[in-house]
Amino acid sequence: MNDDLFKITNWLRVKSHQQMVTQEADELNRARAAQLLYYIQGTCLAVYGVSAFTDKLIAGKRGVELGRLTAQYPGVRGIVGYLTERTLTDYDALATCEPFTSVLEGVWQNLGDLSAMQLMWRVRRDDPWQQTPRGEALDLDMITTYFRENVVN
């Protein structure tokens, strides 16, 4: 589908900004973004049989982690910040990329208003996270099967 983790993250940042303005919601943080990216990846794999991005989802202590996301936003609380022209261009590009837009919008509509803690709690209940040793990458075949059987209807 799409191989740019940061383009998808920028899409999430714009959606979070919109949510912050209209609902006075909390700003997207790195942990919340990582869990949403897990659900985006799982949905893409289950529905279309392809990865949304190539970065490995790592089974962290509290949920999933992505190394490049951590490196891009080290030690920061919120990651929305100032939305640059690049951020908005990435959002617009993905907003017109059917059928990928359906995946992004579906995950956002179902999970976008959950906190990082709520999302991490959900991820920790999922078989792929439970069956993966901490610090190891989640198996894409396991994610695909799990999402096909339990998440995507």
Short mmCIF file of C-alpha atoms in Angstrom, two decimals, residues 4-68:
data_model
loop_
_atom_site.label_atom_id
_atom_site.label_comp_id
_atom_site.label_asym_id
_atom_site.label_seq_id
_atom_site.Cartn_x
_atom_site.Cartn_y
_atom_site.Cartn_z
CA ASP A 4 6.37 5.61 4.27
CA LEU A 5 5.87 5.33 7.98
CA PHE A 6 6.21 9.07 8.40
CA LYS A 7 3.66 9.87 5.71
CA ILE A 8 1.12 7.75 7.60
CA THR A 9 2.24 9.34 10.89
CA ASN A 10 1.71 12.77 9.33
CA TRP A 11 -1.81 11.70 8.36
CA LEU A 12 -2.42 10.75 12.01
CA ARG A 13 -0.94 14.07 13.17
CA VAL A 14 -3.35 16.04 10.97
CA LYS A 15 -6.32 13.96 12.17
CA SER A 16 -5.24 14.56 15.76
CA HIS A 17 -4.95 18.29 15.11
CA GLN A 18 -8.48 18.31 13.67
CA GLN A 19 -9.72 16.38 16.71
CA MET A 20 -7.95 18.77 19.09
CA VAL A 21 -9.65 21.75 17.45
CA THR A 22 -13.16 20.31 17.22
CA GLN A 23 -13.31 18.23 20.40
CA GLU A 24 -10.58 19.68 22.62
CA ALA A 25 -8.99 16.22 22.56
CA ASP A 26 -5.51 15.32 23.79
CA GLU A 27 -2.62 15.70 21.37
CA LEU A 28 -1.40 12.56 19.60
CA ASN A 29 1.69 11.20 21.31
CA ARG A 30 4.26 8.68 20.13
CA ALA A 31 2.76 5.74 22.08
CA ARG A 32 -0.74 6.39 20.77
CA ALA A 33 0.59 6.75 17.22
CA ALA A 34 2.49 3.44 17.48
CA GLN A 35 -0.63 1.54 18.58
CA LEU A 36 -2.72 3.13 15.80
CA LEU A 37 -0.01 2.18 13.30
CA TYR A 38 -0.26 -1.42 14.54
CA TYR A 39 -3.99 -1.41 13.80
CA ILE A 40 -3.41 0.21 10.40
CA GLN A 41 -0.81 -2.44 9.56
CA GLY A 42 -3.00 -5.29 10.76
CA THR A 43 -6.03 -4.04 8.84
CA CYS A 44 -4.04 -3.63 5.60
CA LEU A 45 -2.61 -7.11 5.95
CA ALA A 46 -5.98 -8.69 6.71
CA VAL A 47 -8.01 -6.88 4.05
CA TYR A 48 -5.53 -6.41 1.20
CA GLY A 49 -2.73 -8.86 1.99
CA VAL A 50 -0.05 -6.15 1.87
CA SER A 51 1.85 -4.15 4.45
CA ALA A 52 1.08 -0.48 5.01
CA PHE A 53 4.77 0.09 5.84
CA THR A 54 7.93 -2.00 6.11
CA ASP A 55 9.02 -1.01 9.62
CA LYS A 56 8.87 -3.82 12.15
CA LEU A 57 6.36 -3.65 14.96
CA ILE A 58 8.27 -4.48 18.13
CA ALA A 59 6.57 -6.02 21.17
CA GLY A 60 7.43 -3.45 23.81
CA LYS A 61 6.78 -3.58 27.51
CA ARG A 62 3.45 -1.74 27.28
CA GLY A 63 2.45 -2.23 23.65
CA VAL A 64 3.98 -2.02 20.21
CA GLU A 65 6.91 0.22 19.37
CA LEU A 66 8.48 1.35 16.12
CA GLY A 67 12.18 2.21 16.16
CA ARG A 68 12.07 4.99 13.56
#
